[in-house]
Amino acid sequence: MMMNTPQIISALLFLLLLRDTGVTAEPSQQSDTAAAQKAQDVCQPHHIHLSVGRIQNSTHSSMTISFSISSACVGKKGPGKKSIGAVRLIGEGEEDDFLVIGDGNNTKSYDAMSPRRGIKRYYSDLYYHFEIDDLRPDKEYSYECLLLNKDDMSSQQYLREDKTTLEISGDNTGVIARSDISTFTTPPAPGQWHSSGRTITFAVLGDLAAKEHSKKTIRHLDRHSESVDAILFAGDLAYPSKDHDNWDKWMDLMSKRDFFNAIPTQIALGNHDLDTYKHGWIYDINESVEIALAYEHRFQMPQIRPPIRELASLKGFTTSGQPTDFVPYEYGNAYYSFTFGPSKHIVLSSYSSFREGSLQHEWLLSELKSVDRSVTPWLIVMIHCPLYTTFKTHRREIFITEAQAILEPLFVKYTVNFVISGHVHAYMRTYPMAFSRRNPRGPVHIIQGNGGKAVCEPYYNETVEEWVAVRDQSQYGYGTLELFNSTHAMWKLIKTGHDEGGEFELNLNLLDEIWVRNQLYVEEMSVNKDWEDNL
């Protein structure tokens, strides 16, 4: 008997049919159905999210699909104790339909102590990360996340042969649990735009947390996410404060919104994402601690190489969790790059050394030299700590002062268009600038740190610096960067938190809106000349 519905739903319909015809299901059937429903409930894939994969060329694209399975499911007594994760892709043609089954190399889990949990140890979910690399550029795919029974390989073969149905035979079909079907669109090929003619749009977030204002920000983004191609998240995601339950709450919050499993999210490392975790029972200021534990396990960016994370000294962190010097963390999700149609993105780590001769500095030099601006005319850098700030907080940190000294000359030399940051809980956009002066060929620096964490940063000077175009210390929101063509882009800052009355027009809530001409095509000029004439 062939059905077009999942096994569990079909079994329930079968029981309803028996009830309506006056036939009572056998106790064994009732027991099997109850067990299947329990397995679906306990083992349901959740926290599903996406990131752009490493392969982006004229013929192939890749996307990483991540999800987690509860430790209650995969534990020794759980219904998924003999399970393996999988992702099923559903495309238009037969060649686009396939099942990718985990092999153990794409699963991660961790455990840690936390002062806030007392002696109770935290055990994480099991995280699956599938980089699907046989996709076509600028194409829509549907997918679902599955948990399969490793003891029933025949069902996995069956799924490979027919992606739309499951056979109801009275035996375990091998599918323990499955997610709803979601949809994503792969990036256009490098140098290309959407075949539909639609512009390329990025939403920009920073310093979100899981507060009331955070909820309003992501609710607004979710309502207006249809035109968003990818999300650039400038760090400080969950603010865990050494409590991994806060990571779970943040992932729960994000998972309630449709965009999280439909739009790739690219993240930068924030100081609160580093966090510090001791594996022993007692915290000691002289002890070494793990860093970026959750950040590396819960996400997978287009990695250059697997992460190198060494233990750090707890003495190297302030009581609020701010590192006082660079930490031993390289590659992985710390820093990476990706291409999205006409734009090249370089994501840097403020907290991995970028001094000359460091691994990150050498990699950055290589990346900048390799960018072909005839293919990707837009060059965008994301780094948590800003190089320039009009606010008092954080301005003397070495991650800012050394970035100005070491990174800014490279950004100016290679004509970076935008430098996107967070860290400061406020908003700022500069004019195109270089070396503390307005310069039409320099990058536009943006602080987008007003996602949801308390916005209350004092200004360093009451008089606005001459290189600051817009600054705000009181509004929450997110930005959008829309690339229209090779020469022009539009930046907007959208206020959130004022939508309690229902639907509203997006353009009524703009705090900032500006056309930006690609600095690559702007002639050098005196800073005294009216640069706005050249936008």
XYZ file of N, CA and C in Angstrom, residues 28 34 68 71 84 88 137 153 164 173 186 209 250 271 274 338 351 394 396 400 435 438 459 483 504 525 531 535:
84
model
N -1.483 -4.385 20.361
C -0.132 -4.244 19.818
C -0.057 -3.091 18.827
N 1.510 4.440 19.587
C 1.891 5.316 20.701
C 3.401 5.469 20.768
N 19.381 19.902 15.292
C 19.771 19.186 16.502
C 18.698 18.184 16.896
N 19.021 15.236 23.458
C 19.789 14.188 24.130
C 18.872 13.136 24.734
N 20.522 7.664 13.110
C 21.460 8.486 12.354
C 20.669 9.570 11.640
N 16.895 15.176 3.414
C 16.293 14.821 2.131
C 16.064 16.097 1.342
N 23.316 26.801 -8.720
C 23.188 28.189 -8.260
C 21.807 28.767 -8.547
N 18.250 -0.402 7.229
C 18.861 0.242 6.080
C 18.012 0.108 4.828
N 9.077 10.712 -2.367
C 7.803 11.342 -2.012
C 6.901 10.481 -1.151
N 9.444 1.589 9.312
C 9.975 1.994 8.006
C 11.365 2.588 8.117
N 19.527 28.759 -3.283
C 20.982 28.856 -3.309
C 21.414 30.219 -3.852
N 20.658 38.807 21.671
C 20.185 38.234 22.940
C 18.782 37.658 22.763
N 17.800 30.802 23.234
C 18.000 31.664 22.066
C 17.681 30.904 20.775
N 32.406 38.705 21.613
C 33.035 38.358 22.883
C 32.138 37.481 23.749
N 32.294 33.856 22.785
C 33.460 33.119 23.276
C 33.106 32.345 24.538
N 33.059 33.890 2.056
C 32.100 33.255 1.150
C 31.740 34.240 0.046
N 38.899 38.488 17.988
C 39.555 37.930 19.170
C 40.612 36.881 18.854
N 33.923 50.808 25.097
C 34.819 49.886 24.376
C 35.903 50.577 23.548
N 38.675 51.989 23.876
C 40.109 51.827 24.152
C 40.567 50.367 24.117
N 40.017 47.156 19.003
C 39.626 48.300 18.180
C 40.855 49.089 17.754
N 41.410 56.562 7.550
C 42.362 57.136 8.500
C 41.808 58.377 9.197
N 37.118 61.827 6.188
C 36.221 61.450 5.102
C 37.000 61.314 3.803
N 27.492 58.906 24.102
C 28.393 59.403 23.064
C 29.720 59.814 23.691
N 21.979 45.327 -2.941
C 22.874 45.547 -4.076
C 22.040 45.593 -5.347
N 2.237 47.094 9.525
C 2.621 48.459 9.226
C 3.559 48.452 8.026
N 39.685 62.196 -4.611
C 39.472 63.638 -4.575
C 39.866 64.175 -3.218
N 31.837 65.380 -1.377
C 31.839 64.000 -1.843
C 30.447 63.519 -2.209
N 28.197 60.450 -5.237
C 27.488 59.219 -4.888
C 26.777 58.656 -6.122
